[in-house]
Short mmCIF file of C-alpha atoms and ligand atoms in Angstrom, two decimals:
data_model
loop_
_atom_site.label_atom_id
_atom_site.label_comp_id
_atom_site.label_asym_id
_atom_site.label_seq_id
_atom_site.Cartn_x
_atom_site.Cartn_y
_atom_site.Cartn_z
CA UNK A 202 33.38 7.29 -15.65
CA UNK A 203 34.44 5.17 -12.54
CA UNK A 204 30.95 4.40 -10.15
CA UNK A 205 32.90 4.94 -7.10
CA UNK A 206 32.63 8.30 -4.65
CA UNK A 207 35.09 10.54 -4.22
CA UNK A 208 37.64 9.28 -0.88
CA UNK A 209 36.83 11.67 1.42
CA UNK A 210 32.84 10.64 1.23
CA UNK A 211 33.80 6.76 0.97
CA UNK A 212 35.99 7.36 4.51
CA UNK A 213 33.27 8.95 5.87
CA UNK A 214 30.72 6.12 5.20
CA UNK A 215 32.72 3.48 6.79
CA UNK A 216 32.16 3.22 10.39
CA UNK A 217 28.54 3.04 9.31
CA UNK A 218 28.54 0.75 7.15
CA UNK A 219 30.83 -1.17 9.25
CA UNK A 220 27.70 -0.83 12.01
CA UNK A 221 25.32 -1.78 9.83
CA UNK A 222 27.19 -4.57 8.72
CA UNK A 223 27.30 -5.92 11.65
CA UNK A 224 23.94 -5.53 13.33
CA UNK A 225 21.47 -4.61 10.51
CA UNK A 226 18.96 -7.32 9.17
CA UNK A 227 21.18 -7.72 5.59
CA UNK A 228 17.87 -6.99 3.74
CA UNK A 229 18.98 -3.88 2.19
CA UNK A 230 21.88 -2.92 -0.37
CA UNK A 231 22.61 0.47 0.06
CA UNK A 232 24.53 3.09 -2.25
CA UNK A 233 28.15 4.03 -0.60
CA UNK A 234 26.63 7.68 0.68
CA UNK A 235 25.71 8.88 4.22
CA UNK A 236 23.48 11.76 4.67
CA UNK A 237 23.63 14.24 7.14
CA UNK A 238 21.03 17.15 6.36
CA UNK A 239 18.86 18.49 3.70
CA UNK A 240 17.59 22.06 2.41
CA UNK A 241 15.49 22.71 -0.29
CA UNK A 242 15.97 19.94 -3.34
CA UNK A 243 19.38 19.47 -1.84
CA UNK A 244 21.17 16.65 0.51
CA UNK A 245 24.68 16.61 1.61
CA UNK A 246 26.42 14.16 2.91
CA UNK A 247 28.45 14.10 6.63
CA UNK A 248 31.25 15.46 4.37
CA UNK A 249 29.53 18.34 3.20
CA UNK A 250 29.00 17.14 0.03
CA UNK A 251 25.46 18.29 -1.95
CA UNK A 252 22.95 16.40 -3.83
CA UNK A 253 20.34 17.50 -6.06
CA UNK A 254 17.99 14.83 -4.82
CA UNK A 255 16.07 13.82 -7.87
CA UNK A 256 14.77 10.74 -5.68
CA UNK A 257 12.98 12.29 -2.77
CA UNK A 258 12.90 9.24 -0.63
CA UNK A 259 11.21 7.03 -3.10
CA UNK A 260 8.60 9.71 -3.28
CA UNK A 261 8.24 10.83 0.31
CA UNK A 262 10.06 13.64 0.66
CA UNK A 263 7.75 16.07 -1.80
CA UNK A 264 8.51 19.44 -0.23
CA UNK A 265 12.12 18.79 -0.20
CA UNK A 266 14.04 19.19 3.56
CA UNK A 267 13.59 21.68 5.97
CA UNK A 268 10.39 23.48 4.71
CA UNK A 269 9.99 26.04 6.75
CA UNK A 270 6.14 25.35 7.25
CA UNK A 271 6.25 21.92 8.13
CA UNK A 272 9.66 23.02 10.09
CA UNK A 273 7.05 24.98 12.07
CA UNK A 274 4.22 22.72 12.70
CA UNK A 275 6.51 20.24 13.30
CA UNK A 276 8.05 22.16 16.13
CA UNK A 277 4.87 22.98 17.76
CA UNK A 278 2.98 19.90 17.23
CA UNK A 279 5.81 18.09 18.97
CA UNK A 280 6.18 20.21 21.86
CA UNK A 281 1.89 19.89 22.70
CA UNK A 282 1.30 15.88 21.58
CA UNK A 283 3.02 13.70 19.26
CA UNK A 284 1.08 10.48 20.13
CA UNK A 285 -2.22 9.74 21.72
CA UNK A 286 -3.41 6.22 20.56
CA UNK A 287 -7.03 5.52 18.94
CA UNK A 288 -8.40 5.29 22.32
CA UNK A 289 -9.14 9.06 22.56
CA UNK A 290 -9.98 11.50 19.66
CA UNK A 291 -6.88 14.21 18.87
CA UNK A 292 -7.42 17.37 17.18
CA UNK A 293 -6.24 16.95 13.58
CA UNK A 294 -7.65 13.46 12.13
CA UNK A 295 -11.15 14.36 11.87
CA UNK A 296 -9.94 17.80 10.16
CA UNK A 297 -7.37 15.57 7.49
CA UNK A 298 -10.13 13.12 7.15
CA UNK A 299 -12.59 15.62 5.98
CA UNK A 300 -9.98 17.19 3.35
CA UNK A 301 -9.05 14.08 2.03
CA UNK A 302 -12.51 13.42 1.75
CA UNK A 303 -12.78 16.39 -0.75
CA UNK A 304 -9.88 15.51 -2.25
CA UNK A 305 -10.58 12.03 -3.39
CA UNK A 306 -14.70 12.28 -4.11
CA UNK A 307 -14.24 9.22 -1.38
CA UNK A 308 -16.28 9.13 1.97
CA UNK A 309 -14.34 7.30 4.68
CA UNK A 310 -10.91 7.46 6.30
CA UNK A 311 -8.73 5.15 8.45
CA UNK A 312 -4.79 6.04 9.18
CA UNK A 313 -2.73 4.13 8.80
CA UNK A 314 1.28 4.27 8.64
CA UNK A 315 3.07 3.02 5.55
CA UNK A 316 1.83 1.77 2.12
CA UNK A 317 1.53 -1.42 2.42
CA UNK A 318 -0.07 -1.31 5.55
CA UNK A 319 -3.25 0.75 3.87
CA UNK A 320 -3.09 -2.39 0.73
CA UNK A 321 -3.98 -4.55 4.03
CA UNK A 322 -7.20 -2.66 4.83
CA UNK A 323 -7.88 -2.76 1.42
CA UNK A 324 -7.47 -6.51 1.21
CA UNK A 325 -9.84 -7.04 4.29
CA UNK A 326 -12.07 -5.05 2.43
CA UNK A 327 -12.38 -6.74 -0.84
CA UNK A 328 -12.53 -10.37 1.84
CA UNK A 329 -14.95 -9.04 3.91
CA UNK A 330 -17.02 -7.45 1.15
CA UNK A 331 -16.48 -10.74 -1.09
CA UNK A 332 -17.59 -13.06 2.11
CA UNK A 333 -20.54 -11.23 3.26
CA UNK A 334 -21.89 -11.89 -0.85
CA UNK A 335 -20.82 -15.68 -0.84
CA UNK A 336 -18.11 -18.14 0.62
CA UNK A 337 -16.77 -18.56 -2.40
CA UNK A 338 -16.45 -14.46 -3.53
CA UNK A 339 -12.63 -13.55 -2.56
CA UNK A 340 -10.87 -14.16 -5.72
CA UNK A 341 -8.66 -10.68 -6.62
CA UNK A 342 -7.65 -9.47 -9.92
CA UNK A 343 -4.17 -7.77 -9.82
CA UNK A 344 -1.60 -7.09 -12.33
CA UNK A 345 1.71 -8.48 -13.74
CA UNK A 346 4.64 -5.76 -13.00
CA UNK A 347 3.02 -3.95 -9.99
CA UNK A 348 4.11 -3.41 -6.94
CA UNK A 349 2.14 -3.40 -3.49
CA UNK A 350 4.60 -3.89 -0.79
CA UNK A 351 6.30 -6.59 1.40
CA UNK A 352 3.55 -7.43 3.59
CA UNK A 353 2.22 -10.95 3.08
CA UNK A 354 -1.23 -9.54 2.01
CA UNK A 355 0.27 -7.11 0.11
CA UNK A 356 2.95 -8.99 -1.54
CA UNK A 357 -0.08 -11.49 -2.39
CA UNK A 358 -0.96 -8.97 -4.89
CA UNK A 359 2.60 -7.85 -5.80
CA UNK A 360 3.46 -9.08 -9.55
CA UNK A 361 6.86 -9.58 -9.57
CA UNK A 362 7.94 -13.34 -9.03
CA UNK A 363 11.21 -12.00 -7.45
CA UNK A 364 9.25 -9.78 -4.69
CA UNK A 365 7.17 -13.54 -3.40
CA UNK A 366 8.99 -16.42 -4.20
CA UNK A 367 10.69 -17.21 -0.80
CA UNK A 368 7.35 -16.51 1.12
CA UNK A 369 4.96 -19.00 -0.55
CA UNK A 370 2.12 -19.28 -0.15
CA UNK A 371 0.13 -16.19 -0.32
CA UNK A 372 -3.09 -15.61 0.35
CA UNK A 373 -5.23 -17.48 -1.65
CA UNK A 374 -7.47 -16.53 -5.01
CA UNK A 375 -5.04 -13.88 -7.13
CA UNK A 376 -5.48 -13.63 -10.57
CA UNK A 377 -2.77 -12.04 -12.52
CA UNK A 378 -3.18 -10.22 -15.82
CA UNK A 379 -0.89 -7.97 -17.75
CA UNK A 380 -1.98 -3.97 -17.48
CA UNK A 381 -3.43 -3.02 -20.50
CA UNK A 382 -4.90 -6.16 -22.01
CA UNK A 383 -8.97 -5.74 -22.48
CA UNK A 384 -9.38 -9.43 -23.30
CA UNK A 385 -7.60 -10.64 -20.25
CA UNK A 386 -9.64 -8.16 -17.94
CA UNK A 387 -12.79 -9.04 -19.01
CA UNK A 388 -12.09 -13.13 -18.46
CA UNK A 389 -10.64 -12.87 -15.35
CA UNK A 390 -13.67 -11.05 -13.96
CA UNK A 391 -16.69 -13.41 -12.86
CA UNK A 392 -18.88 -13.50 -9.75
CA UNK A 393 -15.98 -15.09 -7.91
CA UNK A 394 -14.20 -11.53 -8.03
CA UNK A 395 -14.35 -9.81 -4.70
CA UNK A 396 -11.84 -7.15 -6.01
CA UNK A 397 -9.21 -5.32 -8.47
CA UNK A 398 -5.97 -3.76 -7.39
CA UNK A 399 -4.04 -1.59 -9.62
CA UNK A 400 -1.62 1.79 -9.62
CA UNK A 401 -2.58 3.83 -12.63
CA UNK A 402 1.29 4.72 -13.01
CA UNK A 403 3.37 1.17 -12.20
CA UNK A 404 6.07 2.67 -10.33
CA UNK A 405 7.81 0.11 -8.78
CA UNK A 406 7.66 -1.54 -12.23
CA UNK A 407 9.63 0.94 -14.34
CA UNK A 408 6.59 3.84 -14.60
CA UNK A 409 4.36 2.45 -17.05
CA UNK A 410 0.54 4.23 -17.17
CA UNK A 411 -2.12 1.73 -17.38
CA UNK A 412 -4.17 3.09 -20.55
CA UNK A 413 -7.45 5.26 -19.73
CA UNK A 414 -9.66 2.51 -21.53
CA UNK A 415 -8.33 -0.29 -19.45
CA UNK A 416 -8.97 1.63 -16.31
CA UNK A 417 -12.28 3.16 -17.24
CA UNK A 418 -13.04 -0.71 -18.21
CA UNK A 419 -11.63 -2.42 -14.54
CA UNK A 420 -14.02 0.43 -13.06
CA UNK A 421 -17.36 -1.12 -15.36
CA UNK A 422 -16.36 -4.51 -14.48
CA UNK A 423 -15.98 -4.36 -11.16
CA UNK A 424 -19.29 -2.18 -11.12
CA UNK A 425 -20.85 -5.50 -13.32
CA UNK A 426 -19.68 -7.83 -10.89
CA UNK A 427 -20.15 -6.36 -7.36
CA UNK A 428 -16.54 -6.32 -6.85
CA UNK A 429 -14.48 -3.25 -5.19
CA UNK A 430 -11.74 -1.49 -7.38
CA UNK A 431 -8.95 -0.21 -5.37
CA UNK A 432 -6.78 2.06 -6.96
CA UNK A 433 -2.80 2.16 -5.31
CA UNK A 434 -2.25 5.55 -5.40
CA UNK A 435 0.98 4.79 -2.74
CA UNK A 436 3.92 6.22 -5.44
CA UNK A 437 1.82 7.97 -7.81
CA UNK A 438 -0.65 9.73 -6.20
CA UNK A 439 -1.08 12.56 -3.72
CA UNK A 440 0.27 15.23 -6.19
CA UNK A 441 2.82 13.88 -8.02
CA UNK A 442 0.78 13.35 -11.06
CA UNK A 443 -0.16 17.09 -11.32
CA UNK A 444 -3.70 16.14 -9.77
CA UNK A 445 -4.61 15.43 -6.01
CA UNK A 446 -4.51 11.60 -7.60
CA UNK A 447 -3.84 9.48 -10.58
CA UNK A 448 -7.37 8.95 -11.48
CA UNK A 449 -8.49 12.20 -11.45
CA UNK A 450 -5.54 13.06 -14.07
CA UNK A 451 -7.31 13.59 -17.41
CA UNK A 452 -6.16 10.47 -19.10
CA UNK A 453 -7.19 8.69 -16.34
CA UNK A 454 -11.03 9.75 -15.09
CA UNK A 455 -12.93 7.00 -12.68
CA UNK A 456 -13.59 6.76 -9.33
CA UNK A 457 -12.51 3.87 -7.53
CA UNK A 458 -14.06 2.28 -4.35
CA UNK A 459 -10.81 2.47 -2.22
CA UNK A 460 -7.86 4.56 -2.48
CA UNK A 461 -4.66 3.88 -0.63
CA UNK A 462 -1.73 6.29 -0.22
CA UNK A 463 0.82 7.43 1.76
CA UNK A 464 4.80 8.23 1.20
CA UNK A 465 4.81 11.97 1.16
CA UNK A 466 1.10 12.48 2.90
CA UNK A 467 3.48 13.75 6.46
CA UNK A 468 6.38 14.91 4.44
CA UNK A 469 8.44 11.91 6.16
CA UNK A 470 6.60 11.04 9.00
CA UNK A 471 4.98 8.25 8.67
CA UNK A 472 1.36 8.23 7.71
CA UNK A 473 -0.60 6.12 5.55
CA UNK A 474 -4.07 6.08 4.23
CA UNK A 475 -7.29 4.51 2.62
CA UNK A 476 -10.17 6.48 1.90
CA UNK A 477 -13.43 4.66 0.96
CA UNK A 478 -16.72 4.63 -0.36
CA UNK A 479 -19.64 3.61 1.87
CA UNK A 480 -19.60 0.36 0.15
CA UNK A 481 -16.60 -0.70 0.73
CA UNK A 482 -16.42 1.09 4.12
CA UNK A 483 -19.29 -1.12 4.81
CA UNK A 484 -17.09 -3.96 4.61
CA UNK A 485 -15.28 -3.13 7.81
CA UNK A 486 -17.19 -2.93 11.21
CA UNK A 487 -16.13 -2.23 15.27
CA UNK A 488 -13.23 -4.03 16.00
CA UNK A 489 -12.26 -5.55 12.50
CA UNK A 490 -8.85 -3.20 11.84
CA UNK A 491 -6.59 -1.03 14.38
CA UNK A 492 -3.74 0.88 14.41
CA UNK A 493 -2.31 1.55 17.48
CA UNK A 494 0.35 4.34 15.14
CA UNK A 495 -2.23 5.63 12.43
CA UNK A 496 -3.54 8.86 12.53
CA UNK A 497 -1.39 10.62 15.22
CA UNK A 498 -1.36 14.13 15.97
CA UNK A 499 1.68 15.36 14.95
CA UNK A 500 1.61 13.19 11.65
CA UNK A 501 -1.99 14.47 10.77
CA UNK A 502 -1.73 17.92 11.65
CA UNK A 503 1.33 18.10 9.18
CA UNK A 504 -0.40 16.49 6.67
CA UNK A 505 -2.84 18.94 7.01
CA UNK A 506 -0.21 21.95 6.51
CA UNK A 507 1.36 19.33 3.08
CA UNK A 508 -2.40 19.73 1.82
CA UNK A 509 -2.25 23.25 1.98
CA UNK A 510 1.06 23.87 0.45
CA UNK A 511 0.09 21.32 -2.49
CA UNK A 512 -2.68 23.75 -3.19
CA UNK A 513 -0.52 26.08 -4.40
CA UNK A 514 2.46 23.53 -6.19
CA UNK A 515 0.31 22.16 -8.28
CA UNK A 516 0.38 24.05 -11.20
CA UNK A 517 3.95 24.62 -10.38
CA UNK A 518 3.77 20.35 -10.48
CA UNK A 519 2.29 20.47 -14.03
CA UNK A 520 4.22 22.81 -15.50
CA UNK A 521 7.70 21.96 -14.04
CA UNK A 522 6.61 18.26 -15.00
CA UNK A 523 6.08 18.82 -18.64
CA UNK A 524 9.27 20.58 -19.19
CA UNK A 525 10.86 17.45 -17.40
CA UNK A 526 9.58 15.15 -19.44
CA UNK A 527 10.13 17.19 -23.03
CA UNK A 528 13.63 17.96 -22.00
CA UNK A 529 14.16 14.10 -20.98
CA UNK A 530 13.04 12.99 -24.11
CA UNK A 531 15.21 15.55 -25.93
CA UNK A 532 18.13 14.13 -23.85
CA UNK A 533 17.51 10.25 -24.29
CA UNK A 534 16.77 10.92 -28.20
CA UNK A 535 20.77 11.37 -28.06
CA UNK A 536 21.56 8.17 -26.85
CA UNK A 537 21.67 5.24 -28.47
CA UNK A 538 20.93 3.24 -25.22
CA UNK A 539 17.59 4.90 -24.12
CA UNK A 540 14.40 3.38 -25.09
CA UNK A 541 12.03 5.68 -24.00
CA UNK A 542 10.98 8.09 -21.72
CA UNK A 543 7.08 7.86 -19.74
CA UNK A 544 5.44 9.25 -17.23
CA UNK A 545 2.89 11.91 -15.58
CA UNK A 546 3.73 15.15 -13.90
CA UNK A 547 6.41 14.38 -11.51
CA UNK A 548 6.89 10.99 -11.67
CA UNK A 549 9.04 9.90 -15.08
CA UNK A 550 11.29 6.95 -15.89
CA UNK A 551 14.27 6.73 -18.89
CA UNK A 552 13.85 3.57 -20.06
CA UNK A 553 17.15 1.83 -21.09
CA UNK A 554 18.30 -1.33 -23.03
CA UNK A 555 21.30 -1.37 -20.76
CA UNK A 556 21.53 -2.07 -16.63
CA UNK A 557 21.06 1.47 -15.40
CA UNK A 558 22.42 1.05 -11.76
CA UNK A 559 26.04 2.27 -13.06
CA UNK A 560 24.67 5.39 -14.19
CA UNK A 561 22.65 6.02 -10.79
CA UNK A 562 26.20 5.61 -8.89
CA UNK A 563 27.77 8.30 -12.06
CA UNK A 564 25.13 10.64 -11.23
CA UNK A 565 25.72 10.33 -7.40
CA UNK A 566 28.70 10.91 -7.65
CA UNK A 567 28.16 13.75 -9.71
CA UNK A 568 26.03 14.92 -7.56
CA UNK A 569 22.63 14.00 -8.61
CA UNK A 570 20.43 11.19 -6.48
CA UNK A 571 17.92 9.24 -8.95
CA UNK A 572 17.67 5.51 -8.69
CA UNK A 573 16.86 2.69 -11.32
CA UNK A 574 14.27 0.53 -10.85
CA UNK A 575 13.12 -2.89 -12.94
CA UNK A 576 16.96 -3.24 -13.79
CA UNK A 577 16.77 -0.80 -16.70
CA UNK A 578 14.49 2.14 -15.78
CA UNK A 579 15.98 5.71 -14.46
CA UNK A 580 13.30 6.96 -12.04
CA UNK A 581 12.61 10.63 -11.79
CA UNK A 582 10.34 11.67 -7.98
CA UNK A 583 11.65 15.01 -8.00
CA UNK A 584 10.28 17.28 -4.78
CA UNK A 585 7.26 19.33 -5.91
CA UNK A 586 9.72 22.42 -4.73
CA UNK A 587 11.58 21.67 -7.63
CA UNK A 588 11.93 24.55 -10.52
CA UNK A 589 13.24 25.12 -14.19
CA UNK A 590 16.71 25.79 -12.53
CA UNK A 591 16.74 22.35 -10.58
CA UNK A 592 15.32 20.26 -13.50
CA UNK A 593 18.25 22.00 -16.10
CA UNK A 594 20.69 21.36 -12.92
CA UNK A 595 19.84 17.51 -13.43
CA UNK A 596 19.60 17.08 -16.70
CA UNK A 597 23.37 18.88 -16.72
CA UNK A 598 24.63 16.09 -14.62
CA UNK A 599 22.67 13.30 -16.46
CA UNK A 600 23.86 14.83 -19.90
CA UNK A 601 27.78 14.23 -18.89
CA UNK A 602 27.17 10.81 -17.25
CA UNK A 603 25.03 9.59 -20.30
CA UNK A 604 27.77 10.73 -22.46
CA UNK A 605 30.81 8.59 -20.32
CA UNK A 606 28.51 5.89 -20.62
CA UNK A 607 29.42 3.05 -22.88
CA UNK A 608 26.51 1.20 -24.90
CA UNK A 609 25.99 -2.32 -24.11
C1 PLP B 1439 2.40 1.44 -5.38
C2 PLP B 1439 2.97 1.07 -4.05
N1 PLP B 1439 2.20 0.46 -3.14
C3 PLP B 1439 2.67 0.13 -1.92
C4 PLP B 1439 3.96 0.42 -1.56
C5 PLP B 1439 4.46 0.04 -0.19
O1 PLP B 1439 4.60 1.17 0.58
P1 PLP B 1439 5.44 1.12 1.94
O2 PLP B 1439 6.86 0.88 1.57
O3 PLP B 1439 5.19 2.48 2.55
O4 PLP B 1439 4.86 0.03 2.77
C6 PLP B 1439 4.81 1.08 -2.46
C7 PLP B 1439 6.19 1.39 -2.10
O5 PLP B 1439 6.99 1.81 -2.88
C8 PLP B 1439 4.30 1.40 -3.75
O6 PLP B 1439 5.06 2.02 -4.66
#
């Protein structure tokens, strides 16, 4: 099967990419599409062309485009106030910061506006807890193969040599380990440790689960040690899993001190956040951390109507979820080439032993949007809207292009 899109599509994307080219920051490389509109668990393209977008986003785009509901608050949210600073109170933040309050078994909120922005707070957290123990308390325990975002704090906690090697150095006093390995956890803990960062589902890293006993045993360490756990709930969290969270899944049970999150919290609008014990809360007093963005009106009072509609997907979540993943498995049992299939709820990856970047352009092509992450890994963030009908719709598509594709 030939990678490329049909002409009409490719015309279509040139004068953009020609602008782009041009005047963009070359930071990104994009896949040959342009898209116009979305409805439902579908894109299309300027041509007209649909999508059965099996990528969401990277994860933001949970209740697929053009929900009616958000359609609506949307509408009237931005017609009253869109933006009034953290000078003045708005309506909606108190209101989201109670529910997510609820949600998470967590006490305090800030707002903040992307992922990586919330693993910042965190960071000055762990420092600010670490400092107020001892001088010498900031050391952080992260993990090999994670992902935190480009940020320089956050990045200082990203394990990926590829992500960090151009912006040595980073802040000082990570410790590395590899998810999963007891030993390692328990020596890299000592009273240097201010903190622990970890996602329960490495997403970024080709969806691999940390196991329950490693996380249950980060949470007694860190507990041991007076250091703060913060689990990076960013990609795998806010309902994705088939829970409100990742650690509240039931493979997963603890409670960590901070939680971060954020892609689909506004259902595209921006909006990021860290909830927070008092302990860790502690950490952060008048005047240490701003957002001049974080916690707007119209971003938290559509949060607020996401909340509500997760309510009632989660089962949906669950359900549709374990289907995906049994009729994924089914599919990459056929095929030679695929090493395994993992993941929670709606968040899965086909692992491959060959590049899988060829197959993501097949399946666009074909019509299907997924992406491939870690070189080898198929990721799965379908919307939450998704069905039976959508999931058999994908695996159609990914059934033909697995079949063109030629083992390594
Ligand atoms: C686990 C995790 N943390 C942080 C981030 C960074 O989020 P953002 O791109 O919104 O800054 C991501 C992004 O994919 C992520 O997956």
């Amino acid at each position: 099967m030939t990678s490329a899109l049909p002409p009409v599509a490719e015309n279509a994307a040139v004068s953009v990419a020609d602008l782009e080219r041009d005047y963009l920051l070359q930071n990104y490389s994009r896949s040959p599409l342009t898209l116009a509109r979305g409805k439902g668990c579908y894109l299309y393209d300027t041509q007209g062309r649909r999508y059965l977008d099996f990528i969401t986003g990277i994860g933001v785009n949970a209740l697929g485009y053009a929900h009616p509901r958000i359609n609506k608050v949307i509408r009237e949210q931005a017609a009253r106030l869109i933006h009034s600073s953290n000078l003045f109170y708005n309506e909606y933040q108190g209101r989201l910061a109670k529910r997510l309050v609820e949600m998470t078994g967590l006490q305090r909120v800030f707002f903040s506006n992307t992922g990586s922005e919330s693993v910042e707070l965190a960071l000055k957290m762990i420092h600010s807890h670490g400092r107020a123990i001892h001088p010498d308390k900031y050391e952080i325990i992260a993990l090999n193969n994670s992902f935190h975002g480009r940020t320089m704090g956050a990045l200082s906690v990203t394990g990926q040599a590829k992500y960090r090697a151009d912006f040595e150095p980073m802040i000082p006093g990570v410790k590395f380990i590899d998810a999963n390995d007891l030993e390692a956890l328990e020596a890299a803990f000592d009273d240097r440790t201010a903190g622990m960062i970890l996602e329960l589902i490495q997403g970024e890293g080709g969806i691999h689960p940390v196991t329950p006993e490693f996380a249950a045993k980060a949470r007694e360490l860190a507990d041991r040690r007076n250091a703060l756990l913060v689990a990076d709930e960013t990609q795998c969290g806010i309902g994705r899993p088939g829970t409100y969270f990742a650690y509240q899944s039931a493979s997963h049970v603890i409670l960590p001190d901070i939680m971060v999150a954020a892609k689909p919290l506004a259902c595209g609008i921006p909006l990021g956040v860290v909830v927070a014990n008092e302990k860790a809360a502690a950490a952060i007093r008048p005047g240490m951390h701003g957002s001049t963005f974080g916690g707007g009106p119209l971003a938290c009072r559509t949060a607020l109507e996401f909340l509500e509609i997760l309510d009632e997907l989660l089962p949906s979540i669950r359900r549709v979820g374990a289907y995906f993943h049994e009729q994924l498995q089914a599919l990459g049992a056929k095929f030679g080439f695929v090493r395994e299939v993992r993941g929670f709820g709606l968040m899965l990856g086909m692992d491959l032993s060959i590049p899988g970047k060829p197959i993501v352009l097949d399946a666009m092509a074909a019509g299907l949007l997924i992406n491939c992450t870690h070189d080898t890994v198929l990721r799965f963030l379908p919307p939450y809207i998704a069905t039976e009908k959508e999931v058999d719709s994908a695996l159609r598509i990914l059934r033909r292009v697995l079949s063109k594709t030629k083992p390594a």
